Amino acid sequence: MKTHAKAIVIGGGVVGCSVLYHLAKAGWKDIILIERSELTSGSSWHAAGGFHTLNGDPNMAKLQAYTVGLYKELEELSGQSCSLHLTGGIMMADSSERMDFLRMTHARGRCLGMETELITPSEAKEMFPLMDETHFVGALWDPVEGHLDPSGTTHAYAKAAQVLGAEIELRNPVLEITQNSDGMWNVITKNGTISTEHVVNAGGLWAREVGRMVGLELPLLAMEHMYLLTDEMPEVIDFNSETGRELVGVIDFKGEIYTRQERNGLLLGTYEKACKPWSPINTPWDFGHELLQPDLDRITPSLEVGFKHFPAFEKAGIKQVINGPFTFSPDGNPLIGPVPGLTNYWSACAVMAGFSQGGGVGLALANWMVNDDPGFDVFAMDVARFGEWATLRYTNAKVRENYSKRFSISFPNEELPAARPQQTTPLYDIMLNENFAVMGDTWGLETPLWFAPSKKEAHDVLSFHRSNDFEHVASEVEAVRNSVGVTEISNFAKYEISGEDAEIFLDYLMTNNMPKLGQIILTPMLNENGKLIGDFTIAKEANNRFLLFGSLSATKYHMRWFEKHMPLYKSLKIKRYDMNLHGLSIVGPNARNVLQELVDEDISNLKFKFMCFRKMNVNGAPCMINRLSYSGDLGYEIWMAPEYQRKVYYGIKDKGSKFNIKDFGMRALLSMRLEKNFPSWFAELRPIYGPYESGMERFIKINKSKFIGQTAAKKELLNGPNICRTSFIIDADTSDAMGNEPIWAKTKKTYNLIDPPHKYGAHRYDADGNEISAANPQKKDGWQVVGWVTSGGYAHSIKASMAQGYIPADLSKITQKDMFEIEILGKRCPCQIVIAPPFDPSGRRMKS
Ligand SMILES: Cc1cc2nc3c(=O)[nH]c(=O)nc-3n(C[C@H](O)[C@H](O)[C@H](O)COP(=O)(O)OP(=O)(O)OC[C@H]3O[C@@H](n4cnc5c(N)ncnc54)[C@H](O)[C@@H]3O)c2cc1C
């Protein structure tokens, strides 16, 4: 056995084999996959083998499109068949809400160059005659779906990797992992020890155990999953002989069922509500190629719906029931990337749809290992997206929720209840019981979204349209814009960066110049490719000490970046405040009047200017104050230790009462930032956009001393951005844009901004094996899809529906009417570009 390797991939399921293949394809030599038994000895061998491209997150959808397109390449290189059946698939809607969801999915698909189609129940029945179409109101057809042989596919990855020089060691469990002081890993196996630069955890069902070998508790859990195989069915055989085609795949959301043809019968699987975790704490090492005991009682409610919706199924005999476990993360997306706090330990775990996502996961991870960048926007599956709060029990509750809701409608205003509250601030009970807040979950923290008039009304009515919060958010915005409001802002990430090297460190990581003492700056952070990986507010608190405020959900993602660059600086300390620092923001024209009554010094505009920082006692409590607000109004962000938060809050409410101060929530804040054209992290600002594309030029000091991403940013500036962040006012009716809607333009010039999946190396084939053309399918009657929405909503003080999105730069200054449309829930709504912020364009209010 070898004693040294560049990289060791632990686990020979579909994911580990894909990572190995992509590392070999990227040119890495000396890479070994170690499998404790035979390939596919975890969840991969008994998968139902279904694959599809649609995903709620467009970045995930791109990686799925890549995966599906990869199989032909794998077959050619490996000589191993994947038994591909590209049948296409339909999603059935049984209600108007589900139809709204399908319309939204269809529209979002346009931004990815997908050719989905909304069809009637009778058209769906022609594709799948075994259904009783009277139970449905419509359907969505996706030609790029199908199924394959899971074992053949895993072996195809493995063989293709071997063709490219990678090695595979079977029947050799990894028992232990240690790390030397020089960073090299020792992977201790049954057959000996191998030292390696990189370790990839692709342990699937045992990923938690492989994580624990290095002191890591990965947030993932295996769930039992059942599917049935029927005997031969005459209806299936007749359809095949009459049409010469295989049946398409079907998802029936109402029954939580997926079904497709398997040989001459059907395969039918369920994502049942009464779901069951498997091995919640430890996965037994002696589990192998065996199945779990079927439990048909658990899936009976789904089967009963299935019998009604697909009557032929009730008559069919059941040949076999498969019950097998596979792993999920709390939000159902994979956990991939460099594990924060460890060097060269990579996660490729919790891939719940290995045959839709495995290729993309392998590609992104290999890019990351080889080029130091995943090459795509993979935040949705970054292992760094969960904090320490994602404990074993939290994960257990969230995974069960996620599994049982897999085929339920996700509404844009939906806050999922499982495992909540996980983290609360001292104001939590006051917000709930005195103020009737409807709370949301930000990175495990309870945060007020909006305030209802009574406890009874304090809940969201789930909808794709404007809902019961609308009028209350409107009145919160009105109070802020006309007088004053207070909101909790503990859901920011807060860090202290200190030491003699603090300033040069920040100067190197950030694009803006660092602030002078007592001042604040806003600054993006770029990666080496000049793409946005952060957006911070930085205050200089003292010499050699800075406070950073950023996105709470990106805390570990940002810490991983900081820690990567820290070793270059000797005298540097980074402190994560997390919930040791809480925040309140007072906003509105009377904000100063309220604060002045609570502090002992002059805070007139002359003494405490916009973008300044001060330490002050507020209502007698030691606080730090930033003079700014995301609402675009006069405002103060006040930071205090948790034990002072109630005191400060009550003080603000008391002194604010004569100005009719009102509590406002995140939804009002987001509405106010829209009418100021302010971007938001994770929506407009993501690692696929450049600083000039996103309109952040004010904060890029391109000629300052060297900073990460400077060369790429200079190039972007020199060539001019290709796309531009743009704000729109939309002539919408009862629904606002939510994100990922297509933006149409009436233009003769052809834009190829919307990548067909081919862009990602994916090739698509029809049922006869012919490649589907790469032409932009999203052109109609002189209109074409030229961009996508990143976020939207109702801007209450200007009383208009607004959205931001990206479109080609040469279109982004055209303000004429009848030129653009945004497709909301299947309806193309006229919209118009707004260049200056519609609310307070000069910024006078926040500065004076
Ligand atoms: C019933 C069922 C139906 C499914 N249907 C579908 C479907 O239709 N479509 C789809 O895309 N997905 C489906 N899945 C999910 C799919 O199976 C998983 O996404 C996929 O198998 C995950 O692969 P993996 O490589 O991450 O993990 P695994 O397949 O679990 O592989 C992990 C491997 O690591 C090895 N290993 C672990 N620890 C060690 C160690 N210490 N040393 C050496 N080797 C080790 C194991 O032996 C194993 O071979 C289904 C799953 C089930 C159970």
mmCIF file with all atom_site columns, N, CA and C in Angstrom, residues 96-97 99-101 103-104 411-413 462-467 469-470 674 729-739 741 789 791-795 800-803 822-831:
data_model
loop_
_atom_site.group_PDB
_atom_site.id
_atom_site.type_symbol
_atom_site.label_atom_id
_atom_site.label_alt_id
_atom_site.label_comp_id
_atom_site.label_asym_id
_atom_site.label_entity_id
_atom_site.label_seq_id
_atom_site.pdbx_PDB_ins_code
_atom_site.Cartn_x
_atom_site.Cartn_y
_atom_site.Cartn_z
_atom_site.occupancy
_atom_site.B_iso_or_equiv
_atom_site.pdbx_formal_charge
_atom_site.auth_seq_id
_atom_site.auth_comp_id
_atom_site.auth_asym_id
_atom_site.auth_atom_id
_atom_site.pdbx_PDB_model_num
ATOM 1   N N  . SER A 1 96  ? -54.663 25.642 -6.548  1.00 0.00 ? 96  SER A N  1
ATOM 2   C CA . SER A 1 96  ? -54.205 26.892 -7.169  1.00 0.00 ? 96  SER A CA 1
ATOM 3   C C  . SER A 1 96  ? -52.859 27.322 -6.570  1.00 0.00 ? 96  SER A C  1
ATOM 4   N N  . GLU A 1 97  ? -52.632 27.045 -5.273  1.00 0.00 ? 97  GLU A N  1
ATOM 5   C CA . GLU A 1 97  ? -51.331 27.403 -4.665  1.00 0.00 ? 97  GLU A CA 1
ATOM 6   C C  . GLU A 1 97  ? -50.212 26.613 -5.332  1.00 0.00 ? 97  GLU A C  1
ATOM 7   N N  . MET A 1 99  ? -50.277 25.410 -8.248  1.00 0.00 ? 99  MET A N  1
ATOM 8   C CA . MET A 1 99  ? -50.125 25.904 -9.616  1.00 0.00 ? 99  MET A CA 1
ATOM 9   C C  . MET A 1 99  ? -49.280 27.180 -9.615  1.00 0.00 ? 99  MET A C  1
ATOM 10  N N  . ASP A 1 100 ? -49.501 28.047 -8.604  1.00 0.00 ? 100 ASP A N  1
ATOM 11  C CA . ASP A 1 100 ? -48.654 29.241 -8.468  1.00 0.00 ? 100 ASP A CA 1
ATOM 12  C C  . ASP A 1 100 ? -47.192 28.825 -8.330  1.00 0.00 ? 100 ASP A C  1
ATOM 13  N N  . PHE A 1 101 ? -46.972 27.800 -7.523  1.00 0.00 ? 101 PHE A N  1
ATOM 14  C CA . PHE A 1 101 ? -45.610 27.319 -7.310  1.00 0.00 ? 101 PHE A CA 1
ATOM 15  C C  . PHE A 1 101 ? -45.005 26.826 -8.635  1.00 0.00 ? 101 PHE A C  1
ATOM 16  N N  . ARG A 1 103 ? -45.911 27.746 -11.642 1.00 0.00 ? 103 ARG A N  1
ATOM 17  C CA . ARG A 1 103 ? -45.686 28.918 -12.517 1.00 0.00 ? 103 ARG A CA 1
ATOM 18  C C  . ARG A 1 103 ? -44.381 29.605 -12.131 1.00 0.00 ? 103 ARG A C  1
ATOM 19  N N  . MET A 1 104 ? -44.165 29.721 -10.833 1.00 0.00 ? 104 MET A N  1
ATOM 20  C CA . MET A 1 104 ? -42.936 30.362 -10.359 1.00 0.00 ? 104 MET A CA 1
ATOM 21  C C  . MET A 1 104 ? -41.715 29.526 -10.780 1.00 0.00 ? 104 MET A C  1
ATOM 22  N N  . PHE A 1 411 ? -43.665 28.464 0.674   1.00 0.00 ? 411 PHE A N  1
ATOM 23  C CA . PHE A 1 411 ? -44.168 29.804 0.371   1.00 0.00 ? 411 PHE A CA 1
ATOM 24  C C  . PHE A 1 411 ? -43.091 30.846 0.649   1.00 0.00 ? 411 PHE A C  1
ATOM 25  N N  . PRO A 1 412 ? -43.113 31.942 -0.103  1.00 0.00 ? 412 PRO A N  1
ATOM 26  C CA . PRO A 1 412 ? -42.071 32.943 0.104   1.00 0.00 ? 412 PRO A CA 1
ATOM 27  C C  . PRO A 1 412 ? -42.101 33.571 1.490   1.00 0.00 ? 412 PRO A C  1
ATOM 28  N N  . ASN A 1 413 ? -43.263 33.585 2.144   1.00 0.00 ? 413 ASN A N  1
ATOM 29  C CA . ASN A 1 413 ? -43.325 34.197 3.479   1.00 0.00 ? 413 ASN A CA 1
ATOM 30  C C  . ASN A 1 413 ? -43.356 33.129 4.577   1.00 0.00 ? 413 ASN A C  1
ATOM 31  N N  . LEU A 1 462 ? -49.874 32.019 4.798   1.00 0.00 ? 462 LEU A N  1
ATOM 32  C CA . LEU A 1 462 ? -48.905 31.667 3.747   1.00 0.00 ? 462 LEU A CA 1
ATOM 33  C C  . LEU A 1 462 ? -49.496 31.911 2.361   1.00 0.00 ? 462 LEU A C  1
ATOM 34  N N  . SER A 1 463 ? -48.702 32.542 1.517   1.00 0.00 ? 463 SER A N  1
ATOM 35  C CA . SER A 1 463 ? -49.238 32.895 0.204   1.00 0.00 ? 463 SER A CA 1
ATOM 36  C C  . SER A 1 463 ? -48.111 33.310 -0.739  1.00 0.00 ? 463 SER A C  1
ATOM 37  N N  . PHE A 1 464 ? -48.370 33.158 -2.035  1.00 0.00 ? 464 PHE A N  1
ATOM 38  C CA . PHE A 1 464 ? -47.464 33.711 -3.042  1.00 0.00 ? 464 PHE A CA 1
ATOM 39  C C  . PHE A 1 464 ? -47.829 35.163 -3.345  1.00 0.00 ? 464 PHE A C  1
ATOM 40  N N  . HIS A 1 465 ? -48.929 35.605 -2.751  1.00 0.00 ? 465 HIS A N  1
ATOM 41  C CA . HIS A 1 465 ? -49.405 36.965 -3.017  1.00 0.00 ? 465 HIS A CA 1
ATOM 42  C C  . HIS A 1 465 ? -49.184 37.804 -1.761  1.00 0.00 ? 465 HIS A C  1
ATOM 43  N N  . ARG A 1 466 ? -49.428 39.111 -1.864  1.00 0.00 ? 466 ARG A N  1
ATOM 44  C CA . ARG A 1 466 ? -49.326 39.936 -0.660  1.00 0.00 ? 466 ARG A CA 1
ATOM 45  C C  . ARG A 1 466 ? -50.257 39.355 0.394   1.00 0.00 ? 466 ARG A C  1
ATOM 46  N N  . SER A 1 467 ? -49.809 39.380 1.632   1.00 0.00 ? 467 SER A N  1
ATOM 47  C CA . SER A 1 467 ? -50.564 38.623 2.624   1.00 0.00 ? 467 SER A CA 1
ATOM 48  C C  . SER A 1 467 ? -50.983 39.508 3.790   1.00 0.00 ? 467 SER A C  1
ATOM 49  N N  . ASP A 1 469 ? -49.604 40.425 6.430   1.00 0.00 ? 469 ASP A N  1
ATOM 50  C CA . ASP A 1 469 ? -48.633 41.340 7.038   1.00 0.00 ? 469 ASP A CA 1
ATOM 51  C C  . ASP A 1 469 ? -48.609 42.698 6.318   1.00 0.00 ? 469 ASP A C  1
ATOM 52  N N  . PHE A 1 470 ? -49.192 42.739 5.117   1.00 0.00 ? 470 PHE A N  1
ATOM 53  C CA . PHE A 1 470 ? -48.987 43.890 4.232   1.00 0.00 ? 470 PHE A CA 1
ATOM 54  C C  . PHE A 1 470 ? -49.332 45.223 4.905   1.00 0.00 ? 470 PHE A C  1
ATOM 55  N N  . LEU A 1 674 ? -35.319 48.782 -0.229  1.00 0.00 ? 674 LEU A N  1
ATOM 56  C CA . LEU A 1 674 ? -35.621 48.641 -1.663  1.00 0.00 ? 674 LEU A CA 1
ATOM 57  C C  . LEU A 1 674 ? -35.799 50.002 -2.313  1.00 0.00 ? 674 LEU A C  1
ATOM 58  N N  . ILE A 1 729 ? -39.248 49.611 -10.961 1.00 0.00 ? 729 ILE A N  1
ATOM 59  C CA . ILE A 1 729 ? -40.595 49.739 -10.388 1.00 0.00 ? 729 ILE A CA 1
ATOM 60  C C  . ILE A 1 729 ? -41.515 48.928 -11.285 1.00 0.00 ? 729 ILE A C  1
ATOM 61  N N  . ILE A 1 730 ? -42.314 48.085 -10.652 1.00 0.00 ? 730 ILE A N  1
ATOM 62  C CA . ILE A 1 730 ? -43.103 47.118 -11.428 1.00 0.00 ? 730 ILE A CA 1
ATOM 63  C C  . ILE A 1 730 ? -44.588 47.450 -11.319 1.00 0.00 ? 730 ILE A C  1
ATOM 64  N N  . ASP A 1 731 ? -45.239 47.292 -12.444 1.00 0.00 ? 731 ASP A N  1
ATOM 65  C CA . ASP A 1 731 ? -46.690 47.436 -12.458 1.00 0.00 ? 731 ASP A CA 1
ATOM 66  C C  . ASP A 1 731 ? -47.275 46.058 -12.112 1.00 0.00 ? 731 ASP A C  1
ATOM 67  N N  . ALA A 1 732 ? -47.200 45.711 -10.819 1.00 0.00 ? 732 ALA A N  1
ATOM 68  C CA . ALA A 1 732 ? -47.623 44.370 -10.392 1.00 0.00 ? 732 ALA A CA 1
ATOM 69  C C  . ALA A 1 732 ? -49.033 44.437 -9.849  1.00 0.00 ? 732 ALA A C  1
ATOM 70  N N  . ASP A 1 733 ? -49.706 43.269 -9.753  1.00 0.00 ? 733 ASP A N  1
ATOM 71  C CA . ASP A 1 733 ? -51.055 43.340 -9.153  1.00 0.00 ? 733 ASP A CA 1
ATOM 72  C C  . ASP A 1 733 ? -51.035 42.918 -7.686  1.00 0.00 ? 733 ASP A C  1
ATOM 73  N N  . THR A 1 734 ? -51.202 41.629 -7.409  1.00 0.00 ? 734 THR A N  1
ATOM 74  C CA . THR A 1 734 ? -51.272 41.269 -5.981  1.00 0.00 ? 734 THR A CA 1
ATOM 75  C C  . THR A 1 734 ? -50.032 40.527 -5.497  1.00 0.00 ? 734 THR A C  1
ATOM 76  N N  . SER A 1 735 ? -49.061 40.356 -6.382  1.00 0.00 ? 735 SER A N  1
ATOM 77  C CA . SER A 1 735 ? -47.833 39.667 -5.969  1.00 0.00 ? 735 SER A CA 1
ATOM 78  C C  . SER A 1 735 ? -46.648 40.516 -6.355  1.00 0.00 ? 735 SER A C  1
ATOM 79  N N  . ASP A 1 736 ? -45.638 40.490 -5.494  1.00 0.00 ? 736 ASP A N  1
ATOM 80  C CA . ASP A 1 736 ? -44.402 41.203 -5.800  1.00 0.00 ? 736 ASP A CA 1
ATOM 81  C C  . ASP A 1 736 ? -43.335 40.184 -6.202  1.00 0.00 ? 736 ASP A C  1
ATOM 82  N N  . ALA A 1 737 ? -42.286 40.699 -6.829  1.00 0.00 ? 737 ALA A N  1
ATOM 83  C CA . ALA A 1 737 ? -41.180 39.800 -7.184  1.00 0.00 ? 737 ALA A CA 1
ATOM 84  C C  . ALA A 1 737 ? -40.528 39.315 -5.892  1.00 0.00 ? 737 ALA A C  1
ATOM 85  N N  . MET A 1 738 ? -40.021 38.077 -5.931  1.00 0.00 ? 738 MET A N  1
ATOM 86  C CA . MET A 1 738 ? -39.417 37.520 -4.713  1.00 0.00 ? 738 MET A CA 1
ATOM 87  C C  . MET A 1 738 ? -37.939 37.207 -4.913  1.00 0.00 ? 738 MET A C  1
ATOM 88  N N  . GLY A 1 739 ? -37.549 37.068 -6.169  1.00 0.00 ? 739 GLY A N  1
ATOM 89  C CA . GLY A 1 739 ? -36.172 36.678 -6.474  1.00 0.00 ? 739 GLY A CA 1
ATOM 90  C C  . GLY A 1 739 ? -36.198 35.563 -7.494  1.00 0.00 ? 739 GLY A C  1
ATOM 91  N N  . GLU A 1 741 ? -36.976 35.718 -10.631 1.00 0.00 ? 741 GLU A N  1
ATOM 92  C CA . GLU A 1 741 ? -37.905 35.849 -11.745 1.00 0.00 ? 741 GLU A CA 1
ATOM 93  C C  . GLU A 1 741 ? -37.136 36.333 -12.978 1.00 0.00 ? 741 GLU A C  1
ATOM 94  N N  . VAL A 1 789 ? -34.174 38.557 -11.520 1.00 0.00 ? 789 VAL A N  1
ATOM 95  C CA . VAL A 1 789 ? -34.410 39.347 -10.312 1.00 0.00 ? 789 VAL A CA 1
ATOM 96  C C  . VAL A 1 789 ? -33.614 38.737 -9.166  1.00 0.00 ? 789 VAL A C  1
ATOM 97  N N  . SER A 1 791 ? -33.972 40.289 -5.824  1.00 0.00 ? 791 SER A N  1
ATOM 98  C CA . SER A 1 791 ? -34.905 40.407 -4.696  1.00 0.00 ? 791 SER A CA 1
ATOM 99  C C  . SER A 1 791 ? -35.982 41.412 -5.081  1.00 0.00 ? 791 SER A C  1
ATOM 100 N N  . GLY A 1 792 ? -37.069 41.370 -4.360  1.00 0.00 ? 792 GLY A N  1
ATOM 101 C CA . GLY A 1 792 ? -38.144 42.303 -4.665  1.00 0.00 ? 792 GLY A CA 1
ATOM 102 C C  . GLY A 1 792 ? -39.103 42.409 -3.500  1.00 0.00 ? 792 GLY A C  1
ATOM 103 N N  . GLY A 1 793 ? -40.087 43.253 -3.652  1.00 0.00 ? 793 GLY A N  1
ATOM 104 C CA . GLY A 1 793 ? -41.070 43.417 -2.585  1.00 0.00 ? 793 GLY A CA 1
ATOM 105 C C  . GLY A 1 793 ? -41.824 44.712 -2.808  1.00 0.00 ? 793 GLY A C  1
ATOM 106 N N  . TYR A 1 794 ? -42.604 45.095 -1.804  1.00 0.00 ? 794 TYR A N  1
ATOM 107 C CA . TYR A 1 794 ? -43.376 46.315 -1.926  1.00 0.00 ? 794 TYR A CA 1
ATOM 108 C C  . TYR A 1 794 ? -42.675 47.419 -1.160  1.00 0.00 ? 794 TYR A C  1
ATOM 109 N N  . ALA A 1 795 ? -42.425 48.533 -1.850  1.00 0.00 ? 795 ALA A N  1
ATOM 110 C CA . ALA A 1 795 ? -41.786 49.685 -1.210  1.00 0.00 ? 795 ALA A CA 1
ATOM 111 C C  . ALA A 1 795 ? -42.909 50.572 -0.691  1.00 0.00 ? 795 ALA A C  1
ATOM 112 N N  . ALA A 1 800 ? -45.050 51.425 -4.212  1.00 0.00 ? 800 ALA A N  1
ATOM 113 C CA . ALA A 1 800 ? -44.802 50.771 -5.503  1.00 0.00 ? 800 ALA A CA 1
ATOM 114 C C  . ALA A 1 800 ? -44.150 49.419 -5.278  1.00 0.00 ? 800 ALA A C  1
ATOM 115 N N  . SER A 1 801 ? -44.415 48.531 -6.220  1.00 0.00 ? 801 SER A N  1
ATOM 116 C CA . SER A 1 801 ? -43.750 47.234 -6.195  1.00 0.00 ? 801 SER A CA 1
ATOM 117 C C  . SER A 1 801 ? -42.369 47.430 -6.825  1.00 0.00 ? 801 SER A C  1
ATOM 118 N N  . MET A 1 802 ? -41.333 46.931 -6.152  1.00 0.00 ? 802 MET A N  1
ATOM 119 C CA . MET A 1 802 ? -39.974 47.147 -6.678  1.00 0.00 ? 802 MET A CA 1
ATOM 120 C C  . MET A 1 802 ? -39.199 45.838 -6.742  1.00 0.00 ? 802 MET A C  1
ATOM 121 N N  . ALA A 1 803 ? -38.166 45.837 -7.562  1.00 0.00 ? 803 ALA A N  1
ATOM 122 C CA . ALA A 1 803 ? -37.271 44.675 -7.608  1.00 0.00 ? 803 ALA A CA 1
ATOM 123 C C  . ALA A 1 803 ? -35.885 45.154 -8.007  1.00 0.00 ? 803 ALA A C  1
ATOM 124 N N  . ILE A 1 822 ? -41.195 41.967 -15.958 1.00 0.00 ? 822 ILE A N  1
ATOM 125 C CA . ILE A 1 822 ? -40.743 40.947 -15.000 1.00 0.00 ? 822 ILE A CA 1
ATOM 126 C C  . ILE A 1 822 ? -41.863 39.929 -14.852 1.00 0.00 ? 822 ILE A C  1
ATOM 127 N N  . GLU A 1 823 ? -41.498 38.663 -14.981 1.00 0.00 ? 823 GLU A N  1
ATOM 128 C CA . GLU A 1 823 ? -42.520 37.608 -14.980 1.00 0.00 ? 823 GLU A CA 1
ATOM 129 C C  . GLU A 1 823 ? -42.747 37.113 -13.561 1.00 0.00 ? 823 GLU A C  1
ATOM 130 N N  . ILE A 1 824 ? -43.882 37.525 -13.013 1.00 0.00 ? 824 ILE A N  1
ATOM 131 C CA . ILE A 1 824 ? -44.212 37.133 -11.633 1.00 0.00 ? 824 ILE A CA 1
ATOM 132 C C  . ILE A 1 824 ? -45.339 36.107 -11.687 1.00 0.00 ? 824 ILE A C  1
ATOM 133 N N  . LEU A 1 825 ? -45.079 34.943 -11.162 1.00 0.00 ? 825 LEU A N  1
ATOM 134 C CA . LEU A 1 825 ? -46.062 33.847 -11.147 1.00 0.00 ? 825 LEU A CA 1
ATOM 135 C C  . LEU A 1 825 ? -46.712 33.664 -12.523 1.00 0.00 ? 825 LEU A C  1
ATOM 136 N N  . GLY A 1 826 ? -45.899 33.671 -13.528 1.00 0.00 ? 826 GLY A N  1
ATOM 137 C CA . GLY A 1 826 ? -46.404 33.389 -14.873 1.00 0.00 ? 826 GLY A CA 1
ATOM 138 C C  . GLY A 1 826 ? -46.977 34.594 -15.594 1.00 0.00 ? 826 GLY A C  1
ATOM 139 N N  . LYS A 1 827 ? -47.078 35.732 -14.916 1.00 0.00 ? 827 LYS A N  1
ATOM 140 C CA . LYS A 1 827 ? -47.642 36.922 -15.577 1.00 0.00 ? 827 LYS A CA 1
ATOM 141 C C  . LYS A 1 827 ? -46.523 37.925 -15.830 1.00 0.00 ? 827 LYS A C  1
ATOM 142 N N  . ARG A 1 828 ? -46.392 38.334 -17.089 1.00 0.00 ? 828 ARG A N  1
ATOM 143 C CA . ARG A 1 828 ? -45.331 39.305 -17.405 1.00 0.00 ? 828 ARG A CA 1
ATOM 144 C C  . ARG A 1 828 ? -45.832 40.706 -17.080 1.00 0.00 ? 828 ARG A C  1
ATOM 145 N N  . CYS A 1 829 ? -45.241 41.323 -16.053 1.00 0.00 ? 829 CYS A N  1
ATOM 146 C CA . CYS A 1 829 ? -45.695 42.630 -15.584 1.00 0.00 ? 829 CYS A CA 1
ATOM 147 C C  . CYS A 1 829 ? -44.768 43.720 -16.127 1.00 0.00 ? 829 CYS A C  1
ATOM 148 N N  . PRO A 1 830 ? -45.337 44.781 -16.729 1.00 0.00 ? 830 PRO A N  1
ATOM 149 C CA . PRO A 1 830 ? -44.501 45.877 -17.219 1.00 0.00 ? 830 PRO A CA 1
ATOM 150 C C  . PRO A 1 830 ? -43.697 46.493 -16.072 1.00 0.00 ? 830 PRO A C  1
ATOM 151 N N  . CYS A 1 831 ? -42.480 46.897 -16.350 1.00 0.00 ? 831 CYS A N  1
ATOM 152 C CA . CYS A 1 831 ? -41.682 47.538 -15.299 1.00 0.00 ? 831 CYS A CA 1
ATOM 153 C C  . CYS A 1 831 ? -40.737 48.556 -15.943 1.00 0.00 ? 831 CYS A C  1
#
